Amino acid sequence: MNPNTRYTIRVALIVALGGFLMGFDASVISGVVGFIGPEFDLTNIQVGWAVASLTLTATLAMLMAGPVSDRYGRKPVLKAAALLFSLSAIASAVAPDYLTLVAARMLGGFGVGAALIIAPMYIAEIAPADVRGRLVSFNQLNIVIGISVAYFSNFLILSLGQSDLAWAQALNLGDWSWRWMLGIEAVPAILYFFALFSVPESPRWLVMHGKPDRALGIMERVSGKAQAKENMTAVQESLDADAHKEEGSFKELFMPAMRLVLTIGIVIAILQQITGINSVFFYAPMIFEQSGIGTDAAFMQAVLVGIVNLVATIVAIMLIDKLGRRPLLITGLVIIVTSMILLAYAFGSATIGADGELTNMNPTLILIGILSFVAGFGISLGPVMWVLFSELFPNRIRGIAISFCGLINSSVSFIVQLVFPWELENLGPSMTFLIYGSFAIIGLIFVIRVLPETKGRSLEQLQVELASKQ
Ligand code: BGC
């Protein structure tokens, strides 16, 4: 591996730690809810708030992070996110009451929203075109690892707290288990903050802000002298072409030239969530329990979901710049549709017992259906969405555009999670999965007919090609 590639990979890995913290922060609360309810004597709604309040500020941060980073740079926003993660972890760990805990979680939510959007955008802006997909996908890989590590760390703290190890008792892991679960995140968050000092500002942002010399130096480290010069000229030309326009504005996002890329961004943002990934992620044990296996086995199978997602994401990273974005999306969506039909059949073939409960289900078939769905997502919509977001939009309005698509993505995610328990009860699992499958078919048709291939081209080439397609 040449030194340039090694340097770029190191930078991408550091920045993608933002994805890890985001995944960790969002899911660590699942281990905490069981404790804070009794400790602070909370109502159900208050517990719900302790969980959902983070999504609220994350959504707000998504709206703000893009434009703020267009103005002040990508790096300061990432550093701010790292600080917010650290402060939030410490403040929630020592929270004396419920309100402080919610406020601390909301602080972390700002970090989640900012990291979610800025980390992949930064990586796309620094990466050489031929490995861009792979490097941006590091971020999704880290999100997935963050989610799994949080589950594991919760489990570990809980077990150590129940052990009679002297050091675990000295740290009071038993009585303070939920505080440790939340507080431990300060360690990677503080590391992230300091590691960011070794990362340069995004060269494309520097050019946009009249600092071409610094940008050139960074591009040379990333892709070598000759390529850097070529890239610089292209970035400069793309900006000159837009020079008569005012600073990238929200209005500009809705100009005719943006129609195709914005449509793709919005459709993929909706599709990633409306096919049900977070229903499976957040309610996995519940789904498996409905299939008739015991609670412990259901918990184990939920762990399997995390592992399959991880492996599939790694496969996507290996293939995304070789095969391209389209083949991965198409294959993944076909797998998702097939899995949903399988799940609808597996739940549908159950009989309703005298007590109204579903019985005679085939748990193996259901496990296969869920795992193949997660694998389909992991090689396609999971990573590919972030890659597309970061390469579809022109330099000038990339920040605003990604904020907007990210906002749609998380709003749909919120709604899908909210109605899932209702759907299970009122429509039944078969119908619920058929609905997800139908959305996947619509998405498949859209991808086949509308989505252009974006692999291997520079961001500036894409800018010209995509604007002319409309
Ligand atoms: C999505 C999340 C999802 C995660 C699962 C991300 O790309 O945006 O909503 O939970 O993938 O892997």
XYZ file of C-alpha atoms in Angstrom, residues 76-392:
317
model
C -14.758 22.243 13.910
C -18.205 20.620 13.699
C -16.698 17.155 14.230
C -14.728 18.449 17.215
C -17.847 20.024 18.657
C -19.635 16.675 18.242
C -16.798 14.893 20.090
C -17.046 17.405 22.950
C -20.819 17.021 23.104
C -20.494 13.228 23.270
C -17.944 13.524 26.103
C -19.925 16.060 28.124
C -23.158 14.169 27.620
C -21.607 10.869 28.763
C -20.176 12.386 31.940
C -23.246 14.475 32.753
C -25.662 11.576 32.281
C -23.469 9.286 34.391
C -23.541 11.637 37.374
C -27.085 12.981 36.855
C -28.674 13.503 40.290
C -32.213 13.560 38.907
C -34.354 12.716 35.895
C -34.354 16.182 34.340
C -30.570 16.438 34.368
C -30.409 13.011 32.754
C -32.762 14.012 29.937
C -30.883 17.294 29.430
C -27.579 15.413 29.252
C -28.989 12.943 26.721
C -30.294 15.812 24.630
C -26.830 17.320 24.608
C -25.488 14.044 23.237
C -28.239 14.097 20.604
C -26.654 17.185 19.088
C -23.445 15.179 18.729
C -25.311 12.256 17.157
C -26.983 14.429 14.513
C -23.799 16.289 13.656
C -21.552 13.220 13.453
C -24.110 11.313 11.409
C -24.020 13.875 8.653
C -20.591 15.450 8.716
C -18.390 12.352 9.076
C -19.427 10.722 5.748
C -19.410 14.081 3.974
C -15.895 14.867 5.158
C -14.626 11.452 4.092
C -16.140 11.823 0.613
C -14.501 15.219 0.245
C -11.037 13.972 1.062
C -11.147 10.516 -0.546
C -9.678 9.751 -3.986
C -12.500 8.841 -6.403
C -11.528 5.187 -6.896
C -11.876 4.267 -3.198
C -14.471 6.825 -2.117
C -17.319 4.332 -1.723
C -15.213 2.077 0.435
C -13.949 4.857 2.692
C -17.360 6.442 3.198
C -18.752 3.010 4.060
C -16.313 2.858 6.990
C -18.750 5.190 8.645
C -21.671 2.775 8.316
C -19.404 -0.029 9.522
C -18.613 2.027 12.594
C -22.279 2.791 13.253
C -23.009 -0.921 13.190
C -20.009 -1.704 15.423
C -21.053 1.096 17.810
C -24.550 -0.376 18.156
C -23.184 -3.848 18.885
C -20.456 -2.656 21.262
C -23.034 -0.730 23.311
C -25.151 -3.885 23.751
C -22.076 -5.828 24.682
C -20.718 -3.182 27.054
C -24.104 -2.964 28.813
C -24.121 -6.708 29.215
C -20.530 -6.729 30.497
C -21.142 -3.983 33.066
C -24.215 -5.792 34.275
C -22.380 -9.100 34.665
C -19.330 -7.550 36.335
C -21.622 -5.669 38.700
C -23.102 -8.972 39.830
C -19.693 -10.616 40.252
C -17.659 -10.555 43.469
C -14.546 -9.131 41.823
C -12.948 -6.625 44.213
C -12.306 -3.945 41.576
C -15.827 -4.195 40.198
C -17.175 -3.685 43.685
C -14.787 -0.819 44.359
C -16.144 0.919 41.255
C -19.652 0.189 42.462
C -20.551 -1.416 39.123
C -23.458 -3.182 40.808
C -25.357 -0.212 42.235
C -24.284 2.245 39.581
C -24.567 -0.051 36.587
C -26.667 2.294 34.437
C -24.389 5.215 35.319
C -21.341 3.259 34.157
C -23.144 2.164 30.979
C -23.657 5.809 30.035
C -20.387 7.154 31.416
C -18.037 4.722 29.700
C -18.688 6.437 26.376
C -16.620 9.400 27.586
C -13.475 7.311 26.938
C -13.873 6.882 23.154
C -15.405 10.368 22.889
C -12.406 12.110 24.467
C -10.068 9.987 22.339
C -12.027 11.063 19.275
C -11.679 14.715 20.206
C -7.893 14.522 20.463
C -7.494 12.261 17.419
C -9.296 14.875 15.329
C -6.364 17.238 15.827
C -4.295 14.964 13.581
C -6.814 15.223 10.748
C -6.679 18.033 8.150
C -9.626 20.213 7.147
C -11.547 19.032 4.058
C -9.584 20.212 0.999
C -12.750 20.927 -0.976
C -14.009 23.146 1.816
C -10.666 24.968 1.908
C -10.846 25.725 -1.810
C -14.377 27.011 -1.386
C -13.143 29.353 1.309
C -10.250 30.800 -0.641
C -7.417 28.679 0.770
C -6.198 26.779 -2.302
C -2.591 26.435 -1.079
C -3.529 24.557 2.053
C -5.980 22.469 0.043
C -3.315 21.514 -2.478
C -0.936 20.366 0.269
C -3.613 18.047 1.689
C -4.622 16.703 -1.712
C -0.984 15.898 -2.452
C -0.755 13.816 0.699
C -3.968 12.017 -0.257
C -3.446 11.305 -3.947
C 0.086 12.300 -4.922
C 1.310 15.434 -6.737
C 0.015 14.864 -10.274
C -3.476 13.746 -9.298
C -3.728 16.528 -6.708
C -3.098 19.178 -9.327
C -5.757 17.709 -11.578
C -8.262 17.567 -8.694
C -7.530 21.141 -7.667
C -8.206 22.422 -11.171
C -11.481 20.485 -11.293
C -12.641 21.763 -7.892
C -11.697 25.324 -8.822
C -13.555 25.040 -12.146
C -16.664 23.673 -10.482
C -16.644 26.614 -8.087
C -15.901 29.169 -10.803
C -18.835 27.867 -12.793
C -21.037 28.616 -9.792
C -19.272 31.867 -8.870
C -22.120 34.126 -9.953
C -24.420 32.440 -7.462
C -24.757 33.496 -3.861
C -23.614 31.259 -1.036
C -25.301 27.840 -1.312
C -28.842 28.279 -0.073
C -31.775 26.089 0.754
C -33.701 27.572 -2.165
C -31.014 26.441 -4.558
C -31.638 22.858 -3.557
C -34.992 23.083 -5.310
C -33.704 24.508 -8.600
C -34.445 22.489 -11.771
C -30.780 21.426 -12.129
C -30.995 19.703 -8.739
C -34.205 17.823 -9.526
C -32.662 14.443 -10.328
C -30.121 14.323 -7.498
C -32.574 15.616 -4.929
C -35.215 13.086 -6.008
C -32.664 10.289 -5.690
C -31.502 11.570 -2.297
C -35.038 11.784 -0.923
C -36.211 8.436 -2.313
C -33.163 6.570 -0.997
C -33.482 8.330 2.399
C -37.085 7.156 2.697
C -36.387 3.702 1.277
C -33.588 3.003 3.778
C -36.035 3.327 6.658
C -39.445 2.435 5.241
C -38.339 -1.132 4.516
C -38.247 -1.645 8.289
C -34.614 -2.001 9.367
C -35.040 -0.267 12.703
C -38.190 -2.225 13.541
C -36.001 -5.285 13.314
C -33.098 -3.618 15.087
C -34.951 -2.202 18.035
C -37.644 -4.824 18.398
C -35.702 -7.953 17.418
C -36.199 -9.841 20.701
C -39.924 -9.103 20.530
C -40.242 -10.438 16.962
C -38.326 -13.574 17.850
C -40.477 -14.110 20.912
C -43.583 -13.945 18.725
C -42.085 -16.794 16.727
C -42.537 -18.953 19.797
C -39.005 -19.402 21.136
C -38.104 -18.484 24.732
C -36.821 -15.110 25.912
C -33.185 -16.153 26.300
C -33.058 -17.640 22.826
C -34.727 -14.479 21.518
C -31.949 -12.421 23.091
C -29.266 -14.600 21.500
C -30.896 -14.298 18.101
C -30.926 -10.518 18.465
C -27.144 -10.681 18.890
C -27.021 -12.661 15.629
C -28.797 -9.797 13.877
C -25.924 -7.481 14.843
C -23.282 -9.910 13.632
C -24.960 -10.490 10.262
C -25.283 -6.732 9.739
C -21.598 -6.331 10.489
C -20.463 -9.071 8.105
C -22.735 -7.809 5.313
C -21.378 -4.281 5.713
C -17.823 -5.602 5.365
C -18.819 -7.441 2.182
C -20.292 -4.187 0.838
C -17.073 -2.318 1.624
C -15.126 -4.871 -0.381
C -17.439 -4.656 -3.377
C -18.734 -1.094 -3.566
C -15.933 0.412 -5.662
C -15.457 -2.706 -7.788
C -19.039 -3.581 -8.690
C -20.507 -0.133 -8.126
C -23.459 1.247 -6.156
C -26.227 0.054 -8.482
C -25.479 -3.695 -8.434
C -25.240 -3.662 -4.629
C -28.533 -1.810 -4.246
C -30.328 -4.024 -6.757
C -29.034 -7.286 -5.248
C -29.772 -6.083 -1.721
C -33.311 -4.997 -2.572
C -34.067 -8.316 -4.295
C -32.884 -10.096 -1.124
C -35.031 -7.775 1.008
C -38.177 -8.431 -1.092
C -37.591 -12.205 -0.959
C -37.018 -12.107 2.804
C -40.219 -10.157 3.387
C -42.257 -12.662 1.367
C -40.654 -15.472 3.362
C -41.474 -13.733 6.650
C -45.055 -13.019 5.590
C -45.441 -16.699 4.704
C -43.789 -17.923 7.918
C -46.004 -15.800 10.149
C -49.039 -16.361 7.909
C -48.878 -20.153 8.137
C -49.421 -19.950 11.899
C -52.705 -20.982 13.387
C -54.591 -18.926 15.916
C -54.983 -20.782 19.186
C -58.014 -20.746 21.466
C -56.471 -17.883 23.449
C -56.100 -15.766 20.306
C -52.304 -16.241 20.284
C -50.457 -17.321 17.157
C -49.138 -20.861 17.404
C -47.465 -23.483 15.195
C -45.049 -21.044 13.700
C -41.824 -22.145 12.167
C -39.158 -20.256 14.176
C -36.309 -21.395 11.913
C -37.995 -19.940 8.861
C -38.552 -16.685 10.720
C -34.934 -16.536 11.830
C -33.769 -17.142 8.250
C -36.141 -14.437 6.976
C -34.950 -11.843 9.471
C -31.267 -12.606 9.025
C -31.449 -12.549 5.237
C -33.319 -9.234 5.422
C -30.552 -7.775 7.584
C -27.909 -9.174 5.208
C -29.737 -7.619 2.239
C -29.837 -4.269 4.039
C -26.204 -4.531 5.118
C -24.879 -4.944 1.570
C -27.122 -2.278 0.087
C -29.289 0.425 1.677
C -27.155 0.599 4.865
C -23.829 1.721 3.442
C -24.827 2.744 -0.081
C -27.217 5.448 1.100
C -24.415 7.321 2.893
C -22.121 6.953 -0.095
C -24.762 8.348 -2.445
C -25.588 11.229 -0.101
C -21.963 12.239 -0.020
C -21.387 12.157 -3.774
C -24.634 13.191 -5.448
